[in-house]
PDB file of C-alpha atoms in Angstrom:
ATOM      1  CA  UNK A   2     -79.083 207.959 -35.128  1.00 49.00           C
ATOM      2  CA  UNK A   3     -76.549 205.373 -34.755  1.00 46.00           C
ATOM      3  CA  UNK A   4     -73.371 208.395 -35.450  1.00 57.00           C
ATOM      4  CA  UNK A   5     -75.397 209.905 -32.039  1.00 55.00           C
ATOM      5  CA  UNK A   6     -75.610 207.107 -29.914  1.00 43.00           C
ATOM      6  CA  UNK A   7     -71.789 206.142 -30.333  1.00 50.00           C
ATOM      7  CA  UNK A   8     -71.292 209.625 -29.443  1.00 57.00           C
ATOM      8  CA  UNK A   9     -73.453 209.644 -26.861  1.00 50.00           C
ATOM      9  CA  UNK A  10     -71.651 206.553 -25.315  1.00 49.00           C
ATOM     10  CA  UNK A  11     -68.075 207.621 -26.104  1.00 54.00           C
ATOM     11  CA  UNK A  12     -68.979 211.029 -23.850  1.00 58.00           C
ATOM     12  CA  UNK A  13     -69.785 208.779 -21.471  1.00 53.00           C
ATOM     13  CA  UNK A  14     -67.016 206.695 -21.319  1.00 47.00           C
ATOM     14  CA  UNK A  15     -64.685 209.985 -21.026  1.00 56.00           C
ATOM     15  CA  UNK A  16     -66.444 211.094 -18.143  1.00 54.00           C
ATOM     16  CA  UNK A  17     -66.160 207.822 -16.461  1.00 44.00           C
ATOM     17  CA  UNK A  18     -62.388 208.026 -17.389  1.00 49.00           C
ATOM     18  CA  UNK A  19     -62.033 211.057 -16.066  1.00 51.00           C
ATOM     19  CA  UNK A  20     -63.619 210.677 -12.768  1.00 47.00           C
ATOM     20  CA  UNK A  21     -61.473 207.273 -12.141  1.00 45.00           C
ATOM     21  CA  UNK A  22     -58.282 208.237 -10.830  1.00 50.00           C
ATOM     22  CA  UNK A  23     -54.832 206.406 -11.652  1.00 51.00           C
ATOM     23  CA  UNK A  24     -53.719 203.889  -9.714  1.00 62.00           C
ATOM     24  CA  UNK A  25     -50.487 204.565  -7.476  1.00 69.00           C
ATOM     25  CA  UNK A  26     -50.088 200.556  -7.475  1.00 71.00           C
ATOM     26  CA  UNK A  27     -49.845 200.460 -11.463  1.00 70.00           C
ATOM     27  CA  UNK A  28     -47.500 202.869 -11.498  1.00 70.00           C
ATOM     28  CA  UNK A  29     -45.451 201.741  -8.541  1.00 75.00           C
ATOM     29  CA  UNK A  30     -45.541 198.131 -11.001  1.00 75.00           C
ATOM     30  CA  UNK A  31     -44.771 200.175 -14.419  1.00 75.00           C
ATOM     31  CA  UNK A  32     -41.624 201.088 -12.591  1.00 77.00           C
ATOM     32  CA  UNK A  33     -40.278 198.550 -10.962  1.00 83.00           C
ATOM     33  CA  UNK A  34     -41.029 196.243 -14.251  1.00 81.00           C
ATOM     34  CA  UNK A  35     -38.715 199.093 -16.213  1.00 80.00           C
ATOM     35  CA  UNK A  36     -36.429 199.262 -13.714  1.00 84.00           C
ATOM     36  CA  UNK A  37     -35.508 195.508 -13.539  1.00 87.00           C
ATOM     37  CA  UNK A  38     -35.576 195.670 -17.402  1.00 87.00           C
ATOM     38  CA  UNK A  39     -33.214 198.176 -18.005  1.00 86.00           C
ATOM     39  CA  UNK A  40     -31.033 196.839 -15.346  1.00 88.00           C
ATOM     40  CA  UNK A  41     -30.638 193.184 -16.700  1.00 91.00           C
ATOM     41  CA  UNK A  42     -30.245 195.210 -19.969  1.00 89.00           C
ATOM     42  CA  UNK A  43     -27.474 197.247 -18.618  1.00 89.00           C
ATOM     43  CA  UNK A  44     -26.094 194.188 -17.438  1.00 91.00           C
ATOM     44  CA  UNK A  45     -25.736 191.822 -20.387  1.00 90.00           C
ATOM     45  CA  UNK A  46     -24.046 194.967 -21.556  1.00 89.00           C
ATOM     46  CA  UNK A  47     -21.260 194.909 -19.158  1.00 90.00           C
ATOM     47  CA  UNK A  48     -21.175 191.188 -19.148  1.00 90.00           C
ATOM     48  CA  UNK A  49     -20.211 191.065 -22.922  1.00 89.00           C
ATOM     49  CA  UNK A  50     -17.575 193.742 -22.126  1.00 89.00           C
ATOM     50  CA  UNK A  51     -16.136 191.783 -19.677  1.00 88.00           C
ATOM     51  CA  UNK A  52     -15.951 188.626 -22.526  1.00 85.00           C
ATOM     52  CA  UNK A  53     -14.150 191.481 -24.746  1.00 85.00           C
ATOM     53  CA  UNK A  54     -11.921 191.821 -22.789  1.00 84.00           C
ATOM     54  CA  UNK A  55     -10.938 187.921 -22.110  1.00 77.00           C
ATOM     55  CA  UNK A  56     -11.496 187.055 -26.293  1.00 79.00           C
ATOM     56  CA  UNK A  57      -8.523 189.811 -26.665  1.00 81.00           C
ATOM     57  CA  UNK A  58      -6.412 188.489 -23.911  1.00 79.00           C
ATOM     58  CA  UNK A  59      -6.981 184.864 -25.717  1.00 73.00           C
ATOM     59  CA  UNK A  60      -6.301 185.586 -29.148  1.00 76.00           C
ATOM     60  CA  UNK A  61      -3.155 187.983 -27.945  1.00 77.00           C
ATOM     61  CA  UNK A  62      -1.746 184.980 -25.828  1.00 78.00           C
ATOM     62  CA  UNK A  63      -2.278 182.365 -28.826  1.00 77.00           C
ATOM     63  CA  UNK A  64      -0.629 185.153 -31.106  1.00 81.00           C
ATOM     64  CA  UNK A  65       2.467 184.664 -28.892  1.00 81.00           C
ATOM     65  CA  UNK A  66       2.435 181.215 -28.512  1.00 83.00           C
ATOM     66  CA  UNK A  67       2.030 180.328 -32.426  1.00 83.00           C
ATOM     67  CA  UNK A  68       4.667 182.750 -33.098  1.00 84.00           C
ATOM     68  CA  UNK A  69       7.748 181.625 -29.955  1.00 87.00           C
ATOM     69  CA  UNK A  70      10.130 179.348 -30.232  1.00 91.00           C
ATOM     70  CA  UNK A  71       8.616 175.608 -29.906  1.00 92.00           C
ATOM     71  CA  UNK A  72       9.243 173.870 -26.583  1.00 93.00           C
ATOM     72  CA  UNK A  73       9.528 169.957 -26.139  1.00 94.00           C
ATOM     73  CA  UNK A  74       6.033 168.365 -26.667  1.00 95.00           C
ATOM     74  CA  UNK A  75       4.458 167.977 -22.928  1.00 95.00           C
ATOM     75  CA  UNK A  76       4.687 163.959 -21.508  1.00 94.00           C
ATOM     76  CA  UNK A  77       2.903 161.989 -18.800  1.00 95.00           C
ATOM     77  CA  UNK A  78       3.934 163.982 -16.148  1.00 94.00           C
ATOM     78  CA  UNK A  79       1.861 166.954 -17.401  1.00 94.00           C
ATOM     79  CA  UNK A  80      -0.962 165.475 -18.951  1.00 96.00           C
ATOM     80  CA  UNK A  81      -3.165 165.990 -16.518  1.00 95.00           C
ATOM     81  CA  UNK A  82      -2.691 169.657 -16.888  1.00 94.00           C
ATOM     82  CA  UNK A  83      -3.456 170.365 -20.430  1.00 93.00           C
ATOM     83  CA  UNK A  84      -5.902 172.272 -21.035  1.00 91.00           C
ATOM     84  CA  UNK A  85      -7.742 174.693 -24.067  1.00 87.00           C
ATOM     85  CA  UNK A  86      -6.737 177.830 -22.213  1.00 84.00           C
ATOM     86  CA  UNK A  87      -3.213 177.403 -21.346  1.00 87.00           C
ATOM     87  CA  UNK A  88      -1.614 174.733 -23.687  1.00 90.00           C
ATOM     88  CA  UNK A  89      -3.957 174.982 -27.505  1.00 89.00           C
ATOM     89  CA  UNK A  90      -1.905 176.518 -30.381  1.00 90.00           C
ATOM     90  CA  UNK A  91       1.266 176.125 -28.618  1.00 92.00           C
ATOM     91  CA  UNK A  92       4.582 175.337 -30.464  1.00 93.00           C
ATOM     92  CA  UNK A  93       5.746 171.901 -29.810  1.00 95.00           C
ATOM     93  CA  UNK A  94       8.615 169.719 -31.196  1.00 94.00           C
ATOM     94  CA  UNK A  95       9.419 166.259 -30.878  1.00 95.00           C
ATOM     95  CA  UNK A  96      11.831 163.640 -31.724  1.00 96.00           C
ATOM     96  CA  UNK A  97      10.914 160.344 -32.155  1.00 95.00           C
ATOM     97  CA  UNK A  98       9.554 158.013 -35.211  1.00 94.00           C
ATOM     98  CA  UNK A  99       6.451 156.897 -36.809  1.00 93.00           C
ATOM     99  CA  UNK A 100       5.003 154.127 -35.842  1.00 92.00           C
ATOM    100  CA  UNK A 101       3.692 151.149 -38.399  1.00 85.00           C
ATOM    101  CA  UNK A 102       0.266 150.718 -39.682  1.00 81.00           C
ATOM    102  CA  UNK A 103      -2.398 152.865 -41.373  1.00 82.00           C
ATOM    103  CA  UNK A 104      -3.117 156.769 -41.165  1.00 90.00           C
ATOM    104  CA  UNK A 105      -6.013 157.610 -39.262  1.00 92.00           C
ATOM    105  CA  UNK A 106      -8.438 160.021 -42.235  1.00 93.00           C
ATOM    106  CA  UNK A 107     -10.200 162.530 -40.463  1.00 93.00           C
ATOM    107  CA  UNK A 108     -12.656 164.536 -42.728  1.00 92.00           C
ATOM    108  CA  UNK A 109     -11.312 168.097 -43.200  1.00 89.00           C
ATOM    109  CA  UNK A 110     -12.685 170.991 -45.829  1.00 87.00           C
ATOM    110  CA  UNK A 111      -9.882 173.491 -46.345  1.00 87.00           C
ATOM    111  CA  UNK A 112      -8.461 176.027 -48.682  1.00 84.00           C
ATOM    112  CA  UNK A 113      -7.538 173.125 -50.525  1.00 86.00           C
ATOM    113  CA  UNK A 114     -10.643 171.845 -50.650  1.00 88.00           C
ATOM    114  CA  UNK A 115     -12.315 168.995 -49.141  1.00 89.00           C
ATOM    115  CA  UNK A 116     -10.700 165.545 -48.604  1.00 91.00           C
ATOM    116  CA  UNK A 117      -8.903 164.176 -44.933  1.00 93.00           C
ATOM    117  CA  UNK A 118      -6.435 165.230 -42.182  1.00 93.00           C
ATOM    118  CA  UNK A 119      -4.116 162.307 -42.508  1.00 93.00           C
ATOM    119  CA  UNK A 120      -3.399 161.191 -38.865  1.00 94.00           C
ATOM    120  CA  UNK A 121      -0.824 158.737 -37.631  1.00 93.00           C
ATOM    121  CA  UNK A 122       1.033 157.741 -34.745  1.00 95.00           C
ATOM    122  CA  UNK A 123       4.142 158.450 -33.594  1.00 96.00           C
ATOM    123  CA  UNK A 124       6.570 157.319 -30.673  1.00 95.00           C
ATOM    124  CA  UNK A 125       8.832 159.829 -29.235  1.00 95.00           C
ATOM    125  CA  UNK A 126      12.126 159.405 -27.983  1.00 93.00           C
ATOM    126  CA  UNK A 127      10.993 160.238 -24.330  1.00 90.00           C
ATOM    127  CA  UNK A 128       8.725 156.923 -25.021  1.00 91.00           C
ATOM    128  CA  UNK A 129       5.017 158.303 -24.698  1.00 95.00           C
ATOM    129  CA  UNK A 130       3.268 158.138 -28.122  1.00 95.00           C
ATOM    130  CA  UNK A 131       1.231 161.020 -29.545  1.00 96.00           C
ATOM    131  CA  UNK A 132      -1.165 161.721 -32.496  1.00 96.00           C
ATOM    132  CA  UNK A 133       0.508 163.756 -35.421  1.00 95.00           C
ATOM    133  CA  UNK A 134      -1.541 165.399 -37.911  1.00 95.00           C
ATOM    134  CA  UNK A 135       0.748 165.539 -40.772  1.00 92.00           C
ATOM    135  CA  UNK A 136      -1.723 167.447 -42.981  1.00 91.00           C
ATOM    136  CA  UNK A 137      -4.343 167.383 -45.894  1.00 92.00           C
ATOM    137  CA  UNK A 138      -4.462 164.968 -48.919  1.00 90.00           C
ATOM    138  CA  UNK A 139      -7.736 165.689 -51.221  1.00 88.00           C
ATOM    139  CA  UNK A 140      -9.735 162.663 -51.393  1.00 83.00           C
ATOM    140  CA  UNK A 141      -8.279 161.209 -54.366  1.00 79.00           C
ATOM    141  CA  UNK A 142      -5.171 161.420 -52.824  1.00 78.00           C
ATOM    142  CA  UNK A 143      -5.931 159.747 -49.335  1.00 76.00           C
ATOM    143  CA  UNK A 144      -6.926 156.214 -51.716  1.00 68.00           C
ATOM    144  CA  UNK A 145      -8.707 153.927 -49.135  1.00 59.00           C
ATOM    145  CA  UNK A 146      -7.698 153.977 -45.663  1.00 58.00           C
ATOM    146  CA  UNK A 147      -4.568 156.045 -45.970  1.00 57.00           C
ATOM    147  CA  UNK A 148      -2.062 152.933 -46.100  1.00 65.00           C
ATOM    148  CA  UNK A 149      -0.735 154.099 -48.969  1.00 63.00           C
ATOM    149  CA  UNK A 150       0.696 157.637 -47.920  1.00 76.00           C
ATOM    150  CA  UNK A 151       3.957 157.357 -47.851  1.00 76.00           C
ATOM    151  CA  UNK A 152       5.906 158.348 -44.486  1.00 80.00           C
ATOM    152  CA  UNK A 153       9.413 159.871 -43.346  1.00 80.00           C
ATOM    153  CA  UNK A 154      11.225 156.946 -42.021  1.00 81.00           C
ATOM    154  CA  UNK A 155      13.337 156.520 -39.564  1.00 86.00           C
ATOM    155  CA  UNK A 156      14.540 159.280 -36.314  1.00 90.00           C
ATOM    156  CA  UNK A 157      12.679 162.406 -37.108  1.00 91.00           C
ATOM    157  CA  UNK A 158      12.188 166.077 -35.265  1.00 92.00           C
ATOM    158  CA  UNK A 159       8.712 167.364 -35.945  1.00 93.00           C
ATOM    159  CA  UNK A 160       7.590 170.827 -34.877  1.00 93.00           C
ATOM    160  CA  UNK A 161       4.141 171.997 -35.012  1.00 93.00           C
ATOM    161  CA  UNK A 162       0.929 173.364 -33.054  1.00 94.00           C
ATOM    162  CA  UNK A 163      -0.290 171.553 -30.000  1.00 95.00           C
ATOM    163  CA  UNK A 164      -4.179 170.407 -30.141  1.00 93.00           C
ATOM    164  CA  UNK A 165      -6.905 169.630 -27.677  1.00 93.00           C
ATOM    165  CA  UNK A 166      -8.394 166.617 -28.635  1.00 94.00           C
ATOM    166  CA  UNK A 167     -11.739 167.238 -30.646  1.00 92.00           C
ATOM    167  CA  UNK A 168     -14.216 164.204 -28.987  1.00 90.00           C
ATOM    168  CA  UNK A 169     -17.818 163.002 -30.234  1.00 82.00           C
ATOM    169  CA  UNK A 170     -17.501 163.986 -33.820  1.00 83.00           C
ATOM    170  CA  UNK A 171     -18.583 167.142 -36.491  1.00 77.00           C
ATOM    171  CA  UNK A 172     -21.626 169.047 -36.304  1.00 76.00           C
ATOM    172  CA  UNK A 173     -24.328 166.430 -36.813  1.00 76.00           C
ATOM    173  CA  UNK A 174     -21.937 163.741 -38.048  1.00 84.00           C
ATOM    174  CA  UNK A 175     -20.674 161.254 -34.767  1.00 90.00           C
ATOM    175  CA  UNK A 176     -17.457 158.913 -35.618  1.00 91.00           C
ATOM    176  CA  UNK A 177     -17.846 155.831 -36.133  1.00 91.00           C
ATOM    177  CA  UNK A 178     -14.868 154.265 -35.142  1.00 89.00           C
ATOM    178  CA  UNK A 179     -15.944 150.551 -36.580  1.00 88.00           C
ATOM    179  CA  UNK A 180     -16.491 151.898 -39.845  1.00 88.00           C
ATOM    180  CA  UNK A 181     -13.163 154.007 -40.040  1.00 87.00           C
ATOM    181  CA  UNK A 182     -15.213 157.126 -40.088  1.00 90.00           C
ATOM    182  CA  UNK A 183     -13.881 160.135 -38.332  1.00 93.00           C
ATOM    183  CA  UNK A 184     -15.233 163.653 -38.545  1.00 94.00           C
ATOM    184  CA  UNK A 185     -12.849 164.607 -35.714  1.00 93.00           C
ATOM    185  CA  UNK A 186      -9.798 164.742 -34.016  1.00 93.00           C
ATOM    186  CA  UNK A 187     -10.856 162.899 -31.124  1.00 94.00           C
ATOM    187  CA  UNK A 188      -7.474 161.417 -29.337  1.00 94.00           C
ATOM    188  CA  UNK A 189      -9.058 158.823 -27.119  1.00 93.00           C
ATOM    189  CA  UNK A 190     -11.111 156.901 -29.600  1.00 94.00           C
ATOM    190  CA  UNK A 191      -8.220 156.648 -32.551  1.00 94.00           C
ATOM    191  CA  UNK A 192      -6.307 155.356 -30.037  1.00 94.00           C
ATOM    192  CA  UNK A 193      -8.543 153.129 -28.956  1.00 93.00           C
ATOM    193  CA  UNK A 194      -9.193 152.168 -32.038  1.00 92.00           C
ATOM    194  CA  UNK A 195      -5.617 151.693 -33.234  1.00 91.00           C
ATOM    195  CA  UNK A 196      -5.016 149.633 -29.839  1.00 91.00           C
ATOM    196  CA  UNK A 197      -2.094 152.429 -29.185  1.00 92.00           C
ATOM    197  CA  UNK A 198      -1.696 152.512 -25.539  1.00 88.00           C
ATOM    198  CA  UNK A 199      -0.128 155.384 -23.126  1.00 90.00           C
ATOM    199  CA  UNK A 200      -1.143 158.287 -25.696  1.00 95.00           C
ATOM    200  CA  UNK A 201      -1.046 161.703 -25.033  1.00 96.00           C
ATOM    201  CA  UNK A 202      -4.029 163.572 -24.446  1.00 95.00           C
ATOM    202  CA  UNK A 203      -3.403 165.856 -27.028  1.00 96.00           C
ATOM    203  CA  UNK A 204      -2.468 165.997 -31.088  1.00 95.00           C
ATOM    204  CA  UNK A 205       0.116 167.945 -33.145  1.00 96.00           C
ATOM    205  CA  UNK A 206      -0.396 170.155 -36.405  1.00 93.00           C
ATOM    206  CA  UNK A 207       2.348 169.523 -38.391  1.00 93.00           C
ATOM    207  CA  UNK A 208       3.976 172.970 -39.806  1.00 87.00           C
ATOM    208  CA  UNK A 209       4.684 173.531 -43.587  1.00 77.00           C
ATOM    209  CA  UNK A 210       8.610 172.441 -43.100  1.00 66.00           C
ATOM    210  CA  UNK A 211       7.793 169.391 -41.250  1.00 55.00           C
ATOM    211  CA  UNK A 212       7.079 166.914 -43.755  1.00 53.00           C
ATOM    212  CA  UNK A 213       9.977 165.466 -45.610  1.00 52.00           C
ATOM    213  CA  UNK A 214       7.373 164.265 -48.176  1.00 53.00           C
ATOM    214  CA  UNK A 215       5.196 166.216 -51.015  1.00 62.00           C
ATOM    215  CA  UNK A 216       2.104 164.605 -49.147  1.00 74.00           C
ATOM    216  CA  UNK A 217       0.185 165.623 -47.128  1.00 88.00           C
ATOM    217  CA  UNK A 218       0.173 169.278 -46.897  1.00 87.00           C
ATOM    218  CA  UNK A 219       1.020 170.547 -43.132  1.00 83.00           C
ATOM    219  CA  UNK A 220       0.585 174.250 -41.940  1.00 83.00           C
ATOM    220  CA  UNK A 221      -3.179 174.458 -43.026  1.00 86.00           C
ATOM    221  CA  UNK A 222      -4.289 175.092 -39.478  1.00 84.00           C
ATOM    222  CA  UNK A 223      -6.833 177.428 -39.172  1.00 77.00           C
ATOM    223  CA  UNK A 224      -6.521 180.254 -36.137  1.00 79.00           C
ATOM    224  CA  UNK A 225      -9.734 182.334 -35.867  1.00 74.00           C
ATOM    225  CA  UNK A 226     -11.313 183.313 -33.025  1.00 72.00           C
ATOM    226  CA  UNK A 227     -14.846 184.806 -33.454  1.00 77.00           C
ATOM    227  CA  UNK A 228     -14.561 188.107 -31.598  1.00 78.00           C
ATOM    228  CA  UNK A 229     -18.933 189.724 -31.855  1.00 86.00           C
ATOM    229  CA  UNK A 230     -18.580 190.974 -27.999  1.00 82.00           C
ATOM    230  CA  UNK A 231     -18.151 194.789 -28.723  1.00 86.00           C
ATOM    231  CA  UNK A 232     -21.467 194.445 -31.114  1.00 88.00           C
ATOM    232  CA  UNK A 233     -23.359 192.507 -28.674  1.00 86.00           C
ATOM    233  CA  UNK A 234     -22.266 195.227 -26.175  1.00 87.00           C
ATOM    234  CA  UNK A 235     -23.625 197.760 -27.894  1.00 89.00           C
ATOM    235  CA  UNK A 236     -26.977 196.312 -28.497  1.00 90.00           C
ATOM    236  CA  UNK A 237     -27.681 195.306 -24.890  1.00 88.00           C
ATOM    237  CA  UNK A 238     -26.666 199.139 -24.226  1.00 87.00           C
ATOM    238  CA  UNK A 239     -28.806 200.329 -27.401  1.00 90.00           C
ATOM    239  CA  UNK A 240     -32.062 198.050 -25.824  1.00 88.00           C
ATOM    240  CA  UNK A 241     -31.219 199.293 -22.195  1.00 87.00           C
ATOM    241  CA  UNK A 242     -31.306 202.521 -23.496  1.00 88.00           C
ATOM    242  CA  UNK A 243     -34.721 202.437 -25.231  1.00 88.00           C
ATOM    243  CA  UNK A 244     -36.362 200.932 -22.471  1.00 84.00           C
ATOM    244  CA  UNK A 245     -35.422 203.653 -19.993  1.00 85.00           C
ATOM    245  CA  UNK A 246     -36.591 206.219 -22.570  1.00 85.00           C
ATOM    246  CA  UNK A 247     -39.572 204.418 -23.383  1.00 84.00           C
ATOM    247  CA  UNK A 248     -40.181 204.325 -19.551  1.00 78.00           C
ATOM    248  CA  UNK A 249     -39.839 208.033 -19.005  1.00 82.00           C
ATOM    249  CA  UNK A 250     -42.354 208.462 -21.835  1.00 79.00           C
ATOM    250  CA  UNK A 251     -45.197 206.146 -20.463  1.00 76.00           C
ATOM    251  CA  UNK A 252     -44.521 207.819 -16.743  1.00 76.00           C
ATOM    252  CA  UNK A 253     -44.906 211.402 -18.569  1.00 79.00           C
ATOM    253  CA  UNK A 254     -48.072 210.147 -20.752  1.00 77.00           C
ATOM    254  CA  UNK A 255     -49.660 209.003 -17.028  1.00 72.00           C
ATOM    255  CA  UNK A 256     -48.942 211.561 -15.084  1.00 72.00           C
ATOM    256  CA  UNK A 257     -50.021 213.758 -17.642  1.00 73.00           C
ATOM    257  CA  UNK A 258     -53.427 211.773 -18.483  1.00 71.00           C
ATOM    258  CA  UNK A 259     -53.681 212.137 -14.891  1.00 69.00           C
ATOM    259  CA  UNK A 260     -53.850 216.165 -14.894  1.00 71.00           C
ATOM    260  CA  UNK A 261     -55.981 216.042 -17.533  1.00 70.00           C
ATOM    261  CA  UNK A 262     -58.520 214.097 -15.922  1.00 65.00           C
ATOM    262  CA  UNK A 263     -58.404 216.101 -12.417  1.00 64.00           C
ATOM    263  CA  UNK A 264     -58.858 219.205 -14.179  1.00 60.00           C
ATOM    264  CA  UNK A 265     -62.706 219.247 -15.233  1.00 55.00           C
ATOM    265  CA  UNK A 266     -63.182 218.157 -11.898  1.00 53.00           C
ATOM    266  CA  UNK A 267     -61.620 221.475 -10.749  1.00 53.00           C
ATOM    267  CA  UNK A 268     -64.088 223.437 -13.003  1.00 50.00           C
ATOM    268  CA  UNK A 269     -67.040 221.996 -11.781  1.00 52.00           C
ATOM    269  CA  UNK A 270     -65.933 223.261  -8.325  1.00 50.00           C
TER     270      UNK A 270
END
């Protein structure tokens, strides 16, 4: 009795169905809803072609400028014009000496291991001073706050990799200048905290041949560039695909639904 009476009302249900036609309106929404989809689709598709394009124009223009001849570290009259784009990674020399006092220890992890960038000032013959980061010592080398790491003395010409200035700190780890804890490069506040005055807004990587010393180790600076854009491309394309061909198969399930319905209507005529 109960198999017959769900029947019953299912019969019913496709006869009301059937005799309800579909609405223009939904559709008309269906489609505009895929449209914009497969549009904005489309268009983070393009958009990450676009950054393809620029990451291999960046890491072909730091490619030259790591590898070409190094050009006279930058003074005051351009530093207010250095920026990532134009000036990171580029060979630099300068000629100058070390100045007194401690190295600043920044907290590195290389293919060494994991111990400090050992960072320390030095005053250039064109009289501006500038951060050099002479290179890694493990952290049984670095022994307290770096006094002890012995320098090149007098006139020296360094040549190494220009660096933007890394401010705040490391990923969840903020300096903390009072304590003599640095977890990055950040110009401004070793300076600040070294009372150095008229510094440049930048750092150098020391190269291998640069250090007259065993200690630390220059030329560990790391040049990668993450480069995902032609992946990301082609899911964005992959999505906007699916959605248009998902589309066409909900328009073709309605329209046909919609035949299907009209036609026992048409018999009973």
């Amino acid at each position: 009795m109960a198999s017959r009476l769900r029947n019953l009302a299912q019969e019913r249900a496709d006869e009301v169905e059937r005799r309800v036609p579909a609405s223009p309106v939904r559709l008309a929404v269906l489609g505009i809803v895929a449209g914009v989809t497969v549009a904005l689709l489309t268009a983070l598709g393009i958009w990450q072609v676009q950054r393809l394009g620029w990451k291999r124009d960046l890491i072909a223009r730091v490619d030259q400028r790591v590898h070409a001849a190094p050009v006279p570290a930058p003074g005051p009259a351009a530093w207010p014009h250095i920026n990532a784009a134009a000036d990171a990674y580029r060979r630099v020399l300068v000629r100058g000496q070390f100045l007194s006092g401690c190295d600043t220890l920044v907290r590195a992890v290389t293919e060494l291991g994991g111990g400090f960038w050992v960072l320390a000032p030095f005053r250039a013959a064109d009289g501006f001073t500038v951060l050099v980061n002479r290179g890694f010592v493990s952290s049984a080398e670095a022994r307290g706050e770096g006094c002890a790491i012995a320098r090149p003395s007098g006139d020296v010409t360094l040549t190494g990799l220009l660096r933007i200035t890394e401010p705040g700190g490391g990923f969840l780890r903020h300096n903390d200048p009072a304590a003599g804890r640095w977890y990055s490069r950040d110009v401004a506040a070793i300076a600040n905290a070294r009372g150095l005055i008229e510094v440049a807004p930048y750092f150098i990587d020391l190269d291998a041949s640069a250090n007259r010393v065993a200690k630390p180790v220059g030329g560990l600076t790391v040049i990668a560039f993450p480069n995902n854009h032609l992946v990301y491309a082609l899911t964005w394309f992959g999505l906007a695909i699916m959605a248009a061909g998902w589309s066409l198969h909900a328009l073709r399930l309605d329209l046909a639904q919609r035949r299907a319905r009209r036609r026992p209507e048409d018999c009973d005529t």
